[in-house]
CSV table of C-alpha atoms in Angstrom, one decimal:
chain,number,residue,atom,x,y,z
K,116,UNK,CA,-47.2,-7.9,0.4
K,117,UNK,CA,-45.2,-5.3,-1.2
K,118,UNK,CA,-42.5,-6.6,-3.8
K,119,UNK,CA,-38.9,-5.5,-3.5
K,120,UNK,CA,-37.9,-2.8,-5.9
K,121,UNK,CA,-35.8,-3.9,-8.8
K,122,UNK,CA,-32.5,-1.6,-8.9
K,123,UNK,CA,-31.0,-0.7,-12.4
K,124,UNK,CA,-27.5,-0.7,-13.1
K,125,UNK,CA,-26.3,2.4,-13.5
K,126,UNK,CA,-22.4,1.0,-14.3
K,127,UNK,CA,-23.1,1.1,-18.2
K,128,UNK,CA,-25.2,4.4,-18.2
K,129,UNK,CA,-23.2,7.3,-20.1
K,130,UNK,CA,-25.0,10.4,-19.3
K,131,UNK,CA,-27.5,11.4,-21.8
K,132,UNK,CA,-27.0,13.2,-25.1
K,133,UNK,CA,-23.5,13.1,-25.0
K,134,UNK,CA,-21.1,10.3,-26.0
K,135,UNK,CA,-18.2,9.9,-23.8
K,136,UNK,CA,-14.9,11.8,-25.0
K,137,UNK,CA,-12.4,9.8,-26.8
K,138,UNK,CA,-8.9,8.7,-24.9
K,139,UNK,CA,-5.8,9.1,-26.6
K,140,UNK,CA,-3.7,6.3,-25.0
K,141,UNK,CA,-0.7,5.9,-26.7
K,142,UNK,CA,0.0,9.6,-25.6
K,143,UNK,CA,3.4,10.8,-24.3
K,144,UNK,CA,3.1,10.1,-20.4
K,145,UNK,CA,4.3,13.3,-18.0
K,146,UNK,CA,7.6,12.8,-17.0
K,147,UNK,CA,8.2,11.3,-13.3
K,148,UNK,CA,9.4,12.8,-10.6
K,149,UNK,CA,12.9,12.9,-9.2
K,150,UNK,CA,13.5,9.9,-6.7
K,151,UNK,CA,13.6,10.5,-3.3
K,152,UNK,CA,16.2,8.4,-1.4
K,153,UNK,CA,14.5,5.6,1.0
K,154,UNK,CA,15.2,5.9,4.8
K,155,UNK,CA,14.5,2.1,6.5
K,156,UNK,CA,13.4,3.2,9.8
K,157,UNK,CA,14.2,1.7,13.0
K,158,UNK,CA,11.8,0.1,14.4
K,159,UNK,CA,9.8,-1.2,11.4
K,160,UNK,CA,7.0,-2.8,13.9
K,161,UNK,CA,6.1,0.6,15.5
K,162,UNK,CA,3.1,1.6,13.6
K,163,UNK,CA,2.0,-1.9,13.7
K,164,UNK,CA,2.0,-2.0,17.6
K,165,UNK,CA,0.7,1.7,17.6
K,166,UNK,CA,-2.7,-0.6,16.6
K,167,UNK,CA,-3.0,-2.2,19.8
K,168,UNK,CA,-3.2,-6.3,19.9
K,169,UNK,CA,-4.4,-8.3,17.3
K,170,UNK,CA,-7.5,-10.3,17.8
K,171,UNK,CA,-7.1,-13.5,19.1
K,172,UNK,CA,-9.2,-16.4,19.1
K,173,UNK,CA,-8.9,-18.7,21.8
K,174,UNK,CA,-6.5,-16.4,24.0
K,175,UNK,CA,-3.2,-17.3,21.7
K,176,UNK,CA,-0.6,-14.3,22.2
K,177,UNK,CA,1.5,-16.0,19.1
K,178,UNK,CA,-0.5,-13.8,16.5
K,179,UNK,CA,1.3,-10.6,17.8
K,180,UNK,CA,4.7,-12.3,17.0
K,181,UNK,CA,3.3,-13.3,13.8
K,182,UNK,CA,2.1,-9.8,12.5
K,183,UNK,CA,5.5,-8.6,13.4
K,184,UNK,CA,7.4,-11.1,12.1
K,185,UNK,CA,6.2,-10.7,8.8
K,186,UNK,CA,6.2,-6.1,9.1
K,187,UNK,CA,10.0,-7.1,9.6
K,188,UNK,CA,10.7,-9.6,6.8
K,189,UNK,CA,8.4,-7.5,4.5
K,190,UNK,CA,10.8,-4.5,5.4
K,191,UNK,CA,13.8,-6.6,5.1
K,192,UNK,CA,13.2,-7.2,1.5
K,193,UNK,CA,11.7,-3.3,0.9
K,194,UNK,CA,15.2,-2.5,2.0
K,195,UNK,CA,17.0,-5.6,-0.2
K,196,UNK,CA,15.2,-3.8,-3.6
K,197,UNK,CA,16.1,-0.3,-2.7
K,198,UNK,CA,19.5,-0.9,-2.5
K,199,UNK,CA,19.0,-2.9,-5.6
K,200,UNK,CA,17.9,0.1,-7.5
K,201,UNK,CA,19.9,2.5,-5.8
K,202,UNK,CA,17.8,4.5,-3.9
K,203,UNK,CA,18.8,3.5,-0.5
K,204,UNK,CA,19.5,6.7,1.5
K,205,UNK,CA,22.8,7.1,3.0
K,206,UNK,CA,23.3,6.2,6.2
K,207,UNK,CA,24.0,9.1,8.8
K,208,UNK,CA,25.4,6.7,11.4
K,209,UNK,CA,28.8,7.8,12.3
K,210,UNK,CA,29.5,4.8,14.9
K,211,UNK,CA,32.4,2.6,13.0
């Protein structure tokens, strides 16, 4: 019977002859770009449903009210820190 082959780990392997190159890392970081203002969309749960249902086990429909449940809190609070920092785009609603 033919034993399995025994497979080296390459993870530690530099390649050979040539010692890896040096990192500076308390370099000056490139500057960041300008912010771009945050837009919440409208209907936060559209890309979610885009997906079609979730699996279900056992034929429970609740795990689609779940999944979105959670897309809208989790956009809720996207929303809460962009305002936070600022970066909340203006709105363009001009129903008052």
């Amino acid at each position: 019977m033919n034993q399995p082959r025994r497979r080296r780990s390459g993870r530690n392997r530099s390649p050979r002859g040539r010692p890896p190159k040096p990192v500076d890392i308390w370099r000056t970081p490139d500057p960041l770009p300008p912010v771009e203002p945050i837009t919440i969309p409208e209907e936060v749960g559209a890309l979610l449903r885009s997906l079609g249902d979730p699996p279900t086990i056992g034929g429970n429909v609740v795990t689609g009210h779940y999944f979105s449940a959670i897309v809208e809190r989790a956009a809720a609070v996207a929303a809460a820190l962009a305002v936070s920092a600022g970066v909340l785009a203006e709105s363009s609603d001009d129903t008052a």
